[in-house]
DNA sequence: TTTGCTCTTGAATGACATACAAGAAACGTG
DNA sequence: CACGTTTCTTGTATGTCATTCAAGAGCAAA
């Protein structure tokens, strides 16, 4: 009863799988989405997924990478904006994935694949943020510290409910403390 | 085959359950610890646990409350220390529970009991930190923002591996930015 | 002794991630 | 075109998990 073969190639099929998985992960959460459910949605047998991904965690990594590259594509949009707006943008960017962020952190200790992805992700973000800060004239050591702090603030805001006023206050305070000589945005 | 009755009362038994659960949660993680395993360790049938707790999440809440009250008992120790040391203390205090912190965040959306505990926890911490800051002469609005930021930094440090130098740098930077007029500790 | 409460249990249930081996379709080579 | 190999898909099974249910055992009060 196997159907399509070489006419659709691997990448295209993975795209399809990851799109569906992504949609379900975002709406039902990672734990709330069973492999069975994803397969049903796709009209395939549950174990078919295991031909493409060794585990549910690997599928999650695929979904995360897809979202990362989407976000990266939108990055140039805010390249020239001030720090505060960059952080607000990142926050908006990851807001839909809020639940997945928590899932990644929770699975760090249980899944090597997830931990590797997470570490790589942080190295990447940290490097990028440090570059930005240094371009604004921040010293190397200080830039590294600020990059970590900025990341923690974004993650904190992502995982805790808060009002727009709180968000605004936190970002403003951070921007002021990080770049005291910067003109207001 | 039922054994002990009125001679040991509810609280004592719950103490025993939570002690064992706590030890296992901390060493194997929440997901890594099955109800079966906890029961085996206690020498009881798995479903016995459900007489004391409606669900695994409620057992986790019991464990969290226990740890919280332990921590609260140690709180006076650092009441008079400067901000930076208070944060370092909190960090040390929660370090063993690192994995549980991540678990709580991941289960927020799936478990009402956990969400309620989490919200209450944050309200409590926030209130306490704001009080401390206000005693140091920080204005109300600013104190609220700083309390949230401080919390996010502690949570960030808890859930991400880092060197002692990084920790020191982050805490120092935060303390300096939060209380610019404070004498060095 | 009977009734009822508190606690414990054995045995199930249904969901889940995943493993295994067999089969169908397409391909590459003769 | 024939045929073995590779790529994909499936039915079926496994073991683990949280949780449920109904039946008790021990104890206390009536």
Tab-separated table of C-alpha atoms (C1' of nucleotides) in Angstrom, chain B residues 6 13 45 47-48 51-52, chain C residues 5-11:
chain	number	residue	atom	x	y	z
B	6	UNK	CA	-4.129	5.634	62.900
B	13	UNK	CA	3.100	9.844	55.802
B	45	UNK	CA	1.753	-0.189	45.641
B	47	UNK	CA	-1.754	3.455	43.324
B	48	UNK	CA	-1.303	4.091	47.019
B	51	UNK	CA	-4.748	8.300	47.860
B	52	UNK	CA	-2.490	11.123	49.003
C	5	DC	C1'	-13.959	5.538	57.986
C	6	DT	C1'	-9.085	5.457	56.527
C	7	DC	C1'	-5.796	3.426	54.062
C	8	DT	C1'	-3.848	-0.247	50.779
C	9	DT	C1'	-3.934	-3.298	47.125
C	10	DG	C1'	-4.294	-6.280	42.497
C	11	DA	C1'	-5.721	-5.854	38.325
